[in-house]
PDB file of C-alpha atoms in Angstrom:
ATOM      1  CA  UNK A 175      10.898 -20.339   4.981  1.00  0.00           C
ATOM      2  CA  UNK A 176      10.645 -17.098   2.976  1.00  0.00           C
ATOM      3  CA  UNK A 177      13.194 -16.648   0.043  1.00  0.00           C
ATOM      4  CA  UNK A 178      13.865 -12.964   0.993  1.00  0.00           C
ATOM      5  CA  UNK A 179      13.548 -10.736   4.101  1.00  0.00           C
ATOM      6  CA  UNK A 180       9.798 -10.020   4.129  1.00  0.00           C
ATOM      7  CA  UNK A 181       7.356  -7.868   6.039  1.00  0.00           C
ATOM      8  CA  UNK A 182       4.621  -9.920   7.742  1.00  0.00           C
ATOM      9  CA  UNK A 183       1.438  -8.825   9.497  1.00  0.00           C
ATOM     10  CA  UNK A 184      -0.770 -11.095  11.548  1.00  0.00           C
ATOM     11  CA  UNK A 185      -3.365 -11.081  14.341  1.00  0.00           C
ATOM     12  CA  UNK A 186      -3.478 -12.782  17.771  1.00  0.00           C
ATOM     13  CA  UNK A 187      -6.561 -13.260  19.975  1.00  0.00           C
ATOM     14  CA  UNK A 188      -6.284 -12.946  23.707  1.00  0.00           C
ATOM     15  CA  UNK A 189      -8.378 -14.235  26.626  1.00  0.00           C
ATOM     16  CA  UNK A 190     -10.271 -11.718  28.705  1.00  0.00           C
ATOM     17  CA  UNK A 191      -8.065  -9.772  31.099  1.00  0.00           C
ATOM     18  CA  UNK A 192      -4.686 -11.050  29.880  1.00  0.00           C
ATOM     19  CA  UNK A 193      -3.562  -8.025  27.890  1.00  0.00           C
ATOM     20  CA  UNK A 194      -4.050  -4.358  28.953  1.00  0.00           C
ATOM     21  CA  UNK A 195      -4.115  -1.260  26.867  1.00  0.00           C
ATOM     22  CA  UNK A 196      -0.595  -0.201  27.759  1.00  0.00           C
ATOM     23  CA  UNK A 197       1.067  -3.542  27.406  1.00  0.00           C
ATOM     24  CA  UNK A 198       3.870  -4.105  24.918  1.00  0.00           C
ATOM     25  CA  UNK A 199       5.164  -7.271  23.216  1.00  0.00           C
ATOM     26  CA  UNK A 200       8.323  -9.202  22.670  1.00  0.00           C
ATOM     27  CA  UNK A 201       8.659 -11.319  19.537  1.00  0.00           C
ATOM     28  CA  UNK A 202      11.587 -13.734  19.043  1.00  0.00           C
ATOM     29  CA  UNK A 203      12.743 -16.438  16.662  1.00  0.00           C
ATOM     30  CA  UNK A 204      15.083 -19.109  17.951  1.00  0.00           C
ATOM     31  CA  UNK A 205      15.790 -16.842  20.929  1.00  0.00           C
ATOM     32  CA  UNK A 206      16.755 -13.873  18.780  1.00  0.00           C
ATOM     33  CA  UNK A 207      14.613 -10.686  19.156  1.00  0.00           C
ATOM     34  CA  UNK A 208      12.618  -9.513  16.185  1.00  0.00           C
ATOM     35  CA  UNK A 209      11.222  -6.000  15.571  1.00  0.00           C
ATOM     36  CA  UNK A 210       7.554  -5.864  16.377  1.00  0.00           C
ATOM     37  CA  UNK A 211       4.821  -3.218  16.128  1.00  0.00           C
ATOM     38  CA  UNK A 212       1.357  -3.795  17.651  1.00  0.00           C
ATOM     39  CA  UNK A 213      -2.048  -2.138  17.590  1.00  0.00           C
ATOM     40  CA  UNK A 214      -5.371  -3.109  19.196  1.00  0.00           C
ATOM     41  CA  UNK A 215      -8.208  -4.404  16.946  1.00  0.00           C
ATOM     42  CA  UNK A 216     -10.883  -5.270  19.515  1.00  0.00           C
ATOM     43  CA  UNK A 217     -11.551  -5.025  23.291  1.00  0.00           C
ATOM     44  CA  UNK A 218     -13.313  -7.149  25.920  1.00  0.00           C
ATOM     45  CA  UNK A 219     -16.148  -5.370  27.934  1.00  0.00           C
ATOM     46  CA  UNK A 220     -13.733  -4.922  30.836  1.00  0.00           C
ATOM     47  CA  UNK A 221     -11.323  -2.910  28.605  1.00  0.00           C
ATOM     48  CA  UNK A 222      -8.683  -5.447  28.159  1.00  0.00           C
ATOM     49  CA  UNK A 223      -7.511  -6.240  24.602  1.00  0.00           C
ATOM     50  CA  UNK A 224      -9.344  -9.064  22.814  1.00  0.00           C
ATOM     51  CA  UNK A 225      -7.452  -9.005  19.486  1.00  0.00           C
ATOM     52  CA  UNK A 226      -4.088  -7.527  18.538  1.00  0.00           C
ATOM     53  CA  UNK A 227      -2.579  -6.701  15.089  1.00  0.00           C
ATOM     54  CA  UNK A 228       1.151  -7.156  14.881  1.00  0.00           C
ATOM     55  CA  UNK A 229       3.799  -6.503  12.219  1.00  0.00           C
ATOM     56  CA  UNK A 230       7.396  -7.726  11.984  1.00  0.00           C
ATOM     57  CA  UNK A 231      10.104  -8.536   9.455  1.00  0.00           C
ATOM     58  CA  UNK A 232      11.034 -12.191   8.996  1.00  0.00           C
ATOM     59  CA  UNK A 233      14.610 -12.970   7.851  1.00  0.00           C
ATOM     60  CA  UNK A 234      15.071 -14.942   4.671  1.00  0.00           C
ATOM     61  CA  UNK A 235      15.392 -18.680   5.299  1.00  0.00           C
ATOM     62  CA  UNK A 236      14.180 -18.499   8.875  1.00  0.00           C
ATOM     63  CA  UNK A 237      12.066 -21.582   9.591  1.00  0.00           C
ATOM     64  CA  UNK A 238      12.247 -21.457  13.470  1.00  0.00           C
ATOM     65  CA  UNK A 239       9.113 -21.138  15.581  1.00  0.00           C
ATOM     66  CA  UNK A 240       8.260 -17.644  16.621  1.00  0.00           C
ATOM     67  CA  UNK A 241       7.367 -16.760  20.194  1.00  0.00           C
ATOM     68  CA  UNK A 242       5.202 -13.854  21.190  1.00  0.00           C
ATOM     69  CA  UNK A 243       4.916 -12.617  24.846  1.00  0.00           C
ATOM     70  CA  UNK A 244       4.009  -9.552  26.749  1.00  0.00           C
ATOM     71  CA  UNK A 245       7.131  -7.703  27.847  1.00  0.00           C
ATOM     72  CA  UNK A 246       9.621  -4.821  27.217  1.00  0.00           C
ATOM     73  CA  UNK A 247      12.874  -4.544  25.352  1.00  0.00           C
ATOM     74  CA  UNK A 248      11.905  -5.383  21.774  1.00  0.00           C
ATOM     75  CA  UNK A 249      14.240  -3.688  19.299  1.00  0.00           C
ATOM     76  CA  UNK A 250      12.620  -0.751  17.517  1.00  0.00           C
ATOM     77  CA  UNK A 251      12.381  -0.443  13.713  1.00  0.00           C
ATOM     78  CA  UNK A 252      13.742   2.324  11.464  1.00  0.00           C
ATOM     79  CA  UNK A 253      10.452   3.372   9.675  1.00  0.00           C
ATOM     80  CA  UNK A 254       9.885   7.142   9.779  1.00  0.00           C
ATOM     81  CA  UNK A 255       6.960   9.123   8.325  1.00  0.00           C
ATOM     82  CA  UNK A 256       7.321  12.869   7.751  1.00  0.00           C
ATOM     83  CA  UNK A 257       4.514  15.142   6.691  1.00  0.00           C
ATOM     84  CA  UNK A 258       5.508  18.267   4.785  1.00  0.00           C
ATOM     85  CA  UNK A 259       3.600  20.764   2.591  1.00  0.00           C
ATOM     86  CA  UNK A 260       2.152  18.797  -0.268  1.00  0.00           C
ATOM     87  CA  UNK A 261       3.709  15.417   0.423  1.00  0.00           C
ATOM     88  CA  UNK A 262       4.296  12.509   2.805  1.00  0.00           C
ATOM     89  CA  UNK A 263       7.849  11.113   3.056  1.00  0.00           C
ATOM     90  CA  UNK A 264       8.304   7.439   4.221  1.00  0.00           C
ATOM     91  CA  UNK A 265      11.787   6.153   5.028  1.00  0.00           C
ATOM     92  CA  UNK A 266      12.513   2.539   5.952  1.00  0.00           C
ATOM     93  CA  UNK A 267      16.241   2.901   6.658  1.00  0.00           C
ATOM     94  CA  UNK A 268      17.098   1.844   3.123  1.00  0.00           C
ATOM     95  CA  UNK A 269      14.175   3.144   1.033  1.00  0.00           C
ATOM     96  CA  UNK A 270      12.876   6.715   0.745  1.00  0.00           C
ATOM     97  CA  UNK A 271       9.410   7.295  -0.865  1.00  0.00           C
ATOM     98  CA  UNK A 272       7.751  10.638  -1.554  1.00  0.00           C
ATOM     99  CA  UNK A 273       4.012  10.534  -1.771  1.00  0.00           C
ATOM    100  CA  UNK A 274       2.234  13.720  -2.912  1.00  0.00           C
ATOM    101  CA  UNK A 275      -1.115  14.740  -1.359  1.00  0.00           C
ATOM    102  CA  UNK A 276      -2.580  16.148  -4.629  1.00  0.00           C
ATOM    103  CA  UNK A 277      -2.108  15.755  -8.375  1.00  0.00           C
ATOM    104  CA  UNK A 278      -1.926  12.706 -10.545  1.00  0.00           C
ATOM    105  CA  UNK A 279       1.084  10.841  -9.111  1.00  0.00           C
ATOM    106  CA  UNK A 280       0.442   8.495  -6.209  1.00  0.00           C
ATOM    107  CA  UNK A 281       4.215   8.225  -5.780  1.00  0.00           C
ATOM    108  CA  UNK A 282       6.381  11.151  -6.751  1.00  0.00           C
ATOM    109  CA  UNK A 283       9.774   9.387  -6.371  1.00  0.00           C
ATOM    110  CA  UNK A 284      11.436   6.328  -4.781  1.00  0.00           C
ATOM    111  CA  UNK A 285      15.185   6.186  -3.955  1.00  0.00           C
ATOM    112  CA  UNK A 286      17.484   3.539  -2.416  1.00  0.00           C
ATOM    113  CA  UNK A 287      20.715   4.636  -0.784  1.00  0.00           C
ATOM    114  CA  UNK A 288      20.247   8.139  -2.124  1.00  0.00           C
ATOM    115  CA  UNK A 289      19.831   6.957  -5.722  1.00  0.00           C
ATOM    116  CA  UNK A 290      16.609   7.633  -7.448  1.00  0.00           C
ATOM    117  CA  UNK A 291      15.117   4.371  -8.877  1.00  0.00           C
ATOM    118  CA  UNK A 292      11.565   5.403  -9.935  1.00  0.00           C
ATOM    119  CA  UNK A 293       9.529   8.615 -10.351  1.00  0.00           C
ATOM    120  CA  UNK A 294       6.023   9.724 -11.388  1.00  0.00           C
ATOM    121  CA  UNK A 295       4.031   6.592 -10.291  1.00  0.00           C
ATOM    122  CA  UNK A 296       0.500   6.855 -11.655  1.00  0.00           C
ATOM    123  CA  UNK A 297      -2.491   4.644 -11.755  1.00  0.00           C
ATOM    124  CA  UNK A 298      -3.538   4.122 -15.339  1.00  0.00           C
ATOM    125  CA  UNK A 299      -6.898   2.953 -16.782  1.00  0.00           C
ATOM    126  CA  UNK A 300      -7.847   2.332 -20.422  1.00  0.00           C
ATOM    127  CA  UNK A 301     -11.631   2.822 -20.949  1.00  0.00           C
ATOM    128  CA  UNK A 302     -13.269   1.387 -24.031  1.00  0.00           C
ATOM    129  CA  UNK A 303     -16.579   2.917 -25.084  1.00  0.00           C
ATOM    130  CA  UNK A 304     -18.750  -0.037 -25.934  1.00  0.00           C
ATOM    131  CA  UNK A 305     -18.206  -3.713 -26.550  1.00  0.00           C
ATOM    132  CA  UNK A 306     -16.156  -5.172 -29.364  1.00  0.00           C
ATOM    133  CA  UNK A 307     -18.693  -7.344 -31.205  1.00  0.00           C
ATOM    134  CA  UNK A 308     -16.462  -8.178 -34.246  1.00  0.00           C
ATOM    135  CA  UNK A 309     -12.745  -8.860 -34.333  1.00  0.00           C
ATOM    136  CA  UNK A 310     -12.093  -6.094 -36.853  1.00  0.00           C
ATOM    137  CA  UNK A 311     -13.991  -3.450 -34.932  1.00  0.00           C
ATOM    138  CA  UNK A 312     -12.122  -0.824 -32.917  1.00  0.00           C
ATOM    139  CA  UNK A 313     -14.408   0.963 -30.367  1.00  0.00           C
ATOM    140  CA  UNK A 314     -13.010   4.317 -29.215  1.00  0.00           C
ATOM    141  CA  UNK A 315     -10.750   4.217 -26.167  1.00  0.00           C
ATOM    142  CA  UNK A 316      -9.489   6.833 -23.633  1.00  0.00           C
ATOM    143  CA  UNK A 317      -6.657   6.823 -21.230  1.00  0.00           C
ATOM    144  CA  UNK A 318      -7.412   7.786 -17.568  1.00  0.00           C
ATOM    145  CA  UNK A 319      -4.846   8.652 -14.881  1.00  0.00           C
ATOM    146  CA  UNK A 320      -5.078   8.875 -11.111  1.00  0.00           C
ATOM    147  CA  UNK A 321      -6.242  12.044  -9.455  1.00  0.00           C
ATOM    148  CA  UNK A 322      -5.566  12.228  -5.729  1.00  0.00           C
ATOM    149  CA  UNK A 323      -8.404  13.415  -3.451  1.00  0.00           C
ATOM    150  CA  UNK A 324      -7.082  12.394   0.003  1.00  0.00           C
ATOM    151  CA  UNK A 325      -3.934  10.911   1.626  1.00  0.00           C
ATOM    152  CA  UNK A 326      -3.966   9.511   5.150  1.00  0.00           C
ATOM    153  CA  UNK A 327      -1.209   8.175   7.307  1.00  0.00           C
ATOM    154  CA  UNK A 328      -2.801   5.118   8.987  1.00  0.00           C
ATOM    155  CA  UNK A 329       0.437   3.846  10.674  1.00  0.00           C
ATOM    156  CA  UNK A 330       3.715   5.623  11.008  1.00  0.00           C
ATOM    157  CA  UNK A 331       6.139   3.002  12.264  1.00  0.00           C
ATOM    158  CA  UNK A 332       8.490   2.123  13.730  1.00  0.00           C
ATOM    159  CA  UNK A 333       8.216  -1.346  12.104  1.00  0.00           C
ATOM    160  CA  UNK A 334       5.445  -0.699   9.557  1.00  0.00           C
ATOM    161  CA  UNK A 335       3.954   2.378   7.915  1.00  0.00           C
ATOM    162  CA  UNK A 336       0.649   2.324   6.027  1.00  0.00           C
ATOM    163  CA  UNK A 337      -0.374   5.203   3.717  1.00  0.00           C
ATOM    164  CA  UNK A 338      -3.886   5.273   2.274  1.00  0.00           C
ATOM    165  CA  UNK A 339      -4.431   7.148  -0.975  1.00  0.00           C
ATOM    166  CA  UNK A 340      -7.934   7.865  -2.310  1.00  0.00           C
ATOM    167  CA  UNK A 341      -8.984   9.418  -5.539  1.00  0.00           C
ATOM    168  CA  UNK A 342     -10.573   9.051  -8.949  1.00  0.00           C
ATOM    169  CA  UNK A 343      -9.400   8.169 -12.472  1.00  0.00           C
ATOM    170  CA  UNK A 344      -9.547  11.242 -14.814  1.00  0.00           C
ATOM    171  CA  UNK A 345      -9.780  11.132 -18.579  1.00  0.00           C
ATOM    172  CA  UNK A 346      -6.943  12.676 -20.494  1.00  0.00           C
ATOM    173  CA  UNK A 347      -9.364  13.829 -23.254  1.00  0.00           C
ATOM    174  CA  UNK A 348     -12.733  14.385 -21.704  1.00  0.00           C
ATOM    175  CA  UNK A 349     -11.626  15.128 -18.105  1.00  0.00           C
ATOM    176  CA  UNK A 350     -14.352  12.672 -16.882  1.00  0.00           C
ATOM    177  CA  UNK A 351     -13.810  11.359 -13.365  1.00  0.00           C
ATOM    178  CA  UNK A 352     -14.903   7.838 -12.593  1.00  0.00           C
ATOM    179  CA  UNK A 353     -13.723   4.552 -11.067  1.00  0.00           C
ATOM    180  CA  UNK A 354     -12.993   5.607  -7.451  1.00  0.00           C
ATOM    181  CA  UNK A 355      -9.867   3.908  -5.978  1.00  0.00           C
ATOM    182  CA  UNK A 356      -8.181   3.354  -2.716  1.00  0.00           C
ATOM    183  CA  UNK A 357      -4.557   2.339  -2.594  1.00  0.00           C
ATOM    184  CA  UNK A 358      -2.757   1.273   0.539  1.00  0.00           C
ATOM    185  CA  UNK A 359       1.061   1.257   0.554  1.00  0.00           C
ATOM    186  CA  UNK A 360       2.775  -0.858   3.188  1.00  0.00           C
ATOM    187  CA  UNK A 361       6.456  -0.108   4.201  1.00  0.00           C
ATOM    188  CA  UNK A 362       8.511  -2.351   6.516  1.00  0.00           C
ATOM    189  CA  UNK A 363      11.696  -1.495   8.376  1.00  0.00           C
ATOM    190  CA  UNK A 364      14.862  -2.320   6.560  1.00  0.00           C
ATOM    191  CA  UNK A 365      13.114  -3.340   3.358  1.00  0.00           C
ATOM    192  CA  UNK A 366      13.270  -1.849  -0.152  1.00  0.00           C
ATOM    193  CA  UNK A 367      10.040  -3.604  -1.246  1.00  0.00           C
ATOM    194  CA  UNK A 368       6.535  -1.967  -0.922  1.00  0.00           C
ATOM    195  CA  UNK A 369       3.301  -3.864  -0.726  1.00  0.00           C
ATOM    196  CA  UNK A 370       0.406  -2.320  -2.610  1.00  0.00           C
ATOM    197  CA  UNK A 371      -3.287  -3.114  -2.131  1.00  0.00           C
ATOM    198  CA  UNK A 372      -5.387  -1.500  -4.922  1.00  0.00           C
ATOM    199  CA  UNK A 373      -9.138  -1.339  -4.598  1.00  0.00           C
ATOM    200  CA  UNK A 374     -11.577   0.132  -7.143  1.00  0.00           C
ATOM    201  CA  UNK A 375     -15.314   0.800  -7.225  1.00  0.00           C
ATOM    202  CA  UNK A 376     -17.029   0.422 -10.607  1.00  0.00           C
ATOM    203  CA  UNK A 377     -19.381   3.311 -10.948  1.00  0.00           C
ATOM    204  CA  UNK A 378     -19.776   3.333 -14.726  1.00  0.00           C
ATOM    205  CA  UNK A 379     -22.376   2.080 -17.184  1.00  0.00           C
ATOM    206  CA  UNK A 380     -21.932  -1.665 -17.512  1.00  0.00           C
ATOM    207  CA  UNK A 381     -23.360  -1.502 -21.076  1.00  0.00           C
ATOM    208  CA  UNK A 382     -20.961   1.196 -22.288  1.00  0.00           C
ATOM    209  CA  UNK A 383     -17.909   1.456 -19.975  1.00  0.00           C
ATOM    210  CA  UNK A 384     -15.390  -1.417 -20.501  1.00  0.00           C
ATOM    211  CA  UNK A 385     -12.146  -1.511 -18.673  1.00  0.00           C
ATOM    212  CA  UNK A 386      -9.432  -2.641 -21.114  1.00  0.00           C
ATOM    213  CA  UNK A 387      -6.424  -1.962 -18.882  1.00  0.00           C
ATOM    214  CA  UNK A 388      -5.728  -1.113 -15.263  1.00  0.00           C
ATOM    215  CA  UNK A 389      -2.408  -0.824 -13.429  1.00  0.00           C
ATOM    216  CA  UNK A 390       0.412   1.256 -12.052  1.00  0.00           C
ATOM    217  CA  UNK A 391       3.047   2.924 -14.249  1.00  0.00           C
ATOM    218  CA  UNK A 392       6.432   4.474 -13.186  1.00  0.00           C
ATOM    219  CA  UNK A 393       9.090   6.320 -15.144  1.00  0.00           C
ATOM    220  CA  UNK A 394      12.352   4.600 -14.427  1.00  0.00           C
ATOM    221  CA  UNK A 395      15.763   6.275 -14.885  1.00  0.00           C
ATOM    222  CA  UNK A 396      18.028   4.191 -17.050  1.00  0.00           C
ATOM    223  CA  UNK A 397      21.790   4.499 -17.160  1.00  0.00           C
ATOM    224  CA  UNK A 398      21.940   4.699 -20.920  1.00  0.00           C
ATOM    225  CA  UNK A 399      18.488   4.803 -22.361  1.00  0.00           C
ATOM    226  CA  UNK A 400      17.260   7.910 -20.460  1.00  0.00           C
ATOM    227  CA  UNK A 401      13.739   7.310 -19.135  1.00  0.00           C
ATOM    228  CA  UNK A 402      11.553   4.312 -19.875  1.00  0.00           C
ATOM    229  CA  UNK A 403       8.020   3.553 -18.753  1.00  0.00           C
ATOM    230  CA  UNK A 404       7.134   0.238 -17.117  1.00  0.00           C
ATOM    231  CA  UNK A 405       3.747  -1.112 -16.209  1.00  0.00           C
ATOM    232  CA  UNK A 406       2.854  -3.050 -12.985  1.00  0.00           C
ATOM    233  CA  UNK A 407      -0.459  -4.797 -12.878  1.00  0.00           C
TER     234      UNK A 407
END
């Protein structure tokens, strides 16, 4: 059993000719319907679906077997994705997230129940120029932040939304661009949590470019202390 309500994605293979392109699915736990979103991943030569990807939300503490079948009537989710000039807005029913399509922020703001909880989410990288051979040496370092090149909406709900953000890390001193990244953000209906998958490609000089730090940083409004920065690895 999961300790909190959680978004779960999984795959199911099908025999040839069992599931057609237009078929929908019903997912239930202990006889209770669960939200479900599906998408085809592979086809048989006759055009029937060979493998299906599915997404749902599992309630905290639920240890009952889950049943999947072809059918209608599955409850829809609350995830909505809206594209506007310069941003993509994702809403899960409880969480609202604004993702810009350019600039240095991969997340502009996040709010729950209309209250802003985090702003200016950036990928950060600390580059060290050369190795540190002795403990008292201090090779020069430079801070790099994310620069967005492309934003794609891969899935738009109603149970799960997936946003892919691609770009480079850009130096705050030299303006050098390196370390291409791809970040996927996963949103699930009714949840305030966001899953992040962060992929990088090392395209530097292995003899000179040493990554000393890599992560995601937000500015978080505080009730008394104003704004504080936190790091998420």
